Coordinates of N, CA and C in Angstrom, one line a residue:
X9 N 106.5 38.4 104.4 CA 107.9 38.2 104.2 C 108.5 37.4 105.3
X10 N 109.3 36.5 105.0 CA 109.9 35.6 106.0 C 111.1 36.4 106.7
X11 N 111.1 36.3 108.0 CA 112.1 37.0 108.8 C 113.4 36.2 108.8
X12 N 114.5 36.8 108.9 CA 115.8 36.1 108.8 C 116.0 35.1 109.9
X13 N 115.4 35.3 111.1 CA 115.6 34.3 112.2 C 114.9 33.0 111.8
X14 N 113.8 33.1 111.0 CA 113.1 31.9 110.6 C 114.0 31.1 109.7
X15 N 114.6 31.8 108.8 CA 115.5 31.1 107.8 C 116.7 30.5 108.5
X16 N 117.3 31.2 109.4 CA 118.5 30.7 110.1 C 118.1 29.5 111.0
X17 N 116.9 29.6 111.7 CA 116.5 28.4 112.5 C 116.2 27.2 111.6
X18 N 115.5 27.5 110.5 CA 115.2 26.3 109.6 C 116.4 25.7 109.0
X19 N 117.4 26.5 108.6 CA 118.6 25.9 108.1 C 119.4 25.1 109.1
X20 N 119.5 25.7 110.4 CA 120.1 25.0 111.5 C 119.4 23.7 111.8
X21 N 118.1 23.7 111.8 CA 117.3 22.5 112.1 C 117.5 21.4 111.0
X22 N 117.4 21.8 109.8 CA 117.6 20.9 108.7 C 119.1 20.3 108.7
X23 N 120.1 21.1 109.0 CA 121.4 20.7 109.0 C 121.6 19.7 110.2
X24 N 121.0 20.0 111.3 CA 121.1 19.0 112.5 C 120.4 17.7 112.2
X25 N 119.2 17.9 111.7 CA 118.4 16.7 111.3 C 119.1 15.8 110.3
X26 N 119.7 16.5 109.3 CA 120.5 15.8 108.2 C 121.7 15.1 108.8
X27 N 122.3 15.7 109.7 CA 123.5 15.1 110.4 C 123.1 13.9 111.1
X28 N 122.0 13.9 111.8 CA 121.5 12.8 112.6 C 121.1 11.6 111.7
X29 N 120.4 11.9 110.6 CA 120.0 10.9 109.7 C 121.2 10.3 109.0
X30 N 122.1 11.1 108.5 CA 123.3 10.6 107.9 C 124.1 9.7 108.8
X31 N 124.2 10.1 110.1 CA 124.8 9.2 111.1 C 124.2 7.9 111.3
X32 N 122.8 7.9 111.1 CA 122.1 6.6 111.3 C 122.2 5.8 110.1
X33 N 122.2 6.4 108.9 CA 122.1 5.6 107.7 C 123.5 5.2 107.2
X34 N 124.5 6.1 107.2 CA 125.8 5.8 106.6 C 126.6 4.9 107.5
X35 N 127.4 4.1 107.0 CA 128.3 3.2 107.7 C 129.7 3.7 107.6
X36 N 130.1 4.8 108.3 CA 131.4 5.3 108.2 C 132.0 5.3 109.6
X37 N 133.3 5.6 109.8 CA 133.9 5.5 111.1 C 133.4 6.6 112.0
X38 N 132.8 7.7 111.5 CA 132.5 8.8 112.4 C 130.9 9.0 112.5
X39 N 130.2 7.9 112.5 CA 128.7 8.0 112.6 C 128.3 8.5 113.9
X40 N 129.0 8.1 115.0 CA 128.6 8.7 116.3 C 128.8 10.2 116.4
X41 N 129.9 10.7 115.7 CA 130.2 12.1 115.7 C 129.1 12.8 114.9
X42 N 128.6 12.3 113.8 CA 127.5 12.9 113.1 C 126.3 13.0 113.9
X43 N 125.9 12.0 114.6 CA 124.7 12.0 115.4 C 124.9 13.0 116.6
X44 N 126.1 12.9 117.2 CA 126.4 13.8 118.3 C 126.3 15.3 117.9
X45 N 126.9 15.6 116.8 CA 126.9 17.0 116.3 C 125.5 17.5 115.9
X46 N 124.7 16.5 115.4 CA 123.3 16.8 115.1 C 122.5 17.2 116.4
X47 N 122.7 16.3 117.4 CA 122.0 16.6 118.7 C 122.5 17.9 119.3
X48 N 123.8 18.1 119.3 CA 124.3 19.4 119.8 C 123.8 20.6 119.1
X49 N 123.7 20.5 117.8 CA 123.1 21.5 117.0 C 121.7 21.8 117.4
X50 N 120.9 20.8 117.6 CA 119.5 21.0 118.0 C 119.4 21.7 119.3
X51 N 120.2 21.3 120.3 CA 120.1 21.8 121.7 C 120.9 23.1 121.9
X52 N 121.9 23.3 121.2 CA 122.7 24.5 121.4 C 122.5 25.6 120.4
X53 N 121.8 25.3 119.3 CA 121.6 26.3 118.2 C 120.1 26.5 118.0
X54 N 119.4 25.4 117.6 CA 118.0 25.5 117.1 C 117.1 25.8 118.3
X55 N 117.2 25.1 119.4 CA 116.3 25.4 120.5 C 116.4 26.8 121.1
X56 N 117.7 27.3 121.3 CA 117.8 28.7 121.8 C 117.3 29.8 120.7
X57 N 117.5 29.5 119.4 CA 117.0 30.5 118.4 C 115.5 30.5 118.4
X58 N 114.9 29.3 118.5 CA 113.4 29.2 118.5 C 112.9 29.8 119.7
X59 N 113.5 29.5 120.9 CA 113.0 30.1 122.1 C 113.1 31.6 122.1
X60 N 114.2 32.1 121.6 CA 114.4 33.6 121.6 C 113.3 34.2 120.7
X61 N 113.0 33.6 119.6 CA 112.0 34.2 118.7 C 110.6 34.1 119.3
X62 N 110.3 33.0 120.0 CA 108.9 32.9 120.5 C 108.7 33.7 121.8
X63 N 109.8 34.0 122.6 CA 109.7 34.8 123.8 C 110.0 36.3 123.6
X64 N 110.4 36.7 122.4 CA 110.8 38.1 122.2 C 109.5 38.9 122.4
X65 N 109.7 40.0 123.2 CA 108.6 40.9 123.4 C 107.6 40.5 124.5
X66 N 107.8 39.3 125.1 CA 106.9 38.9 126.1 C 107.5 39.1 127.5
X67 N 106.7 39.3 128.5 CA 107.2 39.4 129.9 C 107.2 38.1 130.6
X68 N 108.3 37.7 131.1 CA 108.4 36.4 131.7 C 107.6 36.3 133.0
X69 N 107.4 37.5 133.6 CA 106.6 37.5 134.9 C 105.2 37.1 134.7
X70 N 104.6 37.2 133.5 CA 103.3 36.7 133.2 C 103.2 35.2 133.3
X71 N 104.3 34.5 133.2 CA 104.2 33.1 133.2 C 104.8 32.4 134.4
X72 N 105.2 33.3 135.4 CA 105.7 32.8 136.7 C 104.6 32.6 137.7
X73 N 104.8 31.7 138.6 CA 103.8 31.5 139.7 C 104.1 32.5 140.9
X74 N 103.7 33.7 140.7 CA 103.8 34.7 141.8 C 102.5 34.7 142.6
X75 N 102.5 35.4 143.7 CA 101.3 35.5 144.5 C 100.2 36.2 143.8
X76 N 100.5 37.2 143.0 CA 99.5 37.9 142.2 C 98.9 37.0 141.1
X77 N 99.7 36.2 140.5 CA 99.2 35.3 139.4 C 98.4 34.2 140.0
X78 N 98.8 33.7 141.2 CA 98.0 32.7 141.8 C 96.7 33.2 142.2
X79 N 96.6 34.4 142.7 CA 95.3 35.0 143.1 C 94.4 35.2 141.8
X80 N 95.0 35.6 140.7 CA 94.3 35.7 139.5 C 93.7 34.4 139.0
X81 N 94.5 33.3 139.2 CA 94.0 32.0 138.8 C 92.9 31.5 139.7
X82 N 93.0 31.8 141.0 CA 91.9 31.4 141.9 C 90.7 32.2 141.6
X83 N 90.8 33.5 141.3 CA 89.6 34.3 141.0 C 88.9 33.8 139.7
X84 N 89.7 33.4 138.7 CA 89.2 32.9 137.5 C 88.5 31.5 137.7
X85 N 89.0 30.7 138.6 CA 88.4 29.4 138.9 C 87.1 29.6 139.6
X86 N 87.0 30.6 140.5 CA 85.8 30.9 141.2 C 84.7 31.4 140.2
X87 N 85.1 32.3 139.3 CA 84.2 32.8 138.3 C 83.7 31.8 137.4
X88 N 84.5 30.8 137.0 CA 84.1 29.8 136.1 C 83.2 28.7 136.7
X89 N 83.3 28.6 138.0 CA 82.4 27.6 138.7 C 81.0 28.1 138.8
X90 N 80.8 29.4 138.9 CA 79.5 30.0 139.1 C 78.9 30.3 137.8

């Protein structure tokens, strides 16, 4: 079953992409506004929704370069060389 966030993200993506394409194809007075709203939609709506969905339930500390994580990386490199 598709989750609602997938549907919302997909609709926002298609609307933004459609706005950009219409702005590039149509010759109207507000083509720049169509392209601008499409880009804003991608960066202010689609990207945050996608990021929220992908990072939900994950710990950001696992992806940061802390002393502990650097030591783990060094240990893994030493083990892989031998």
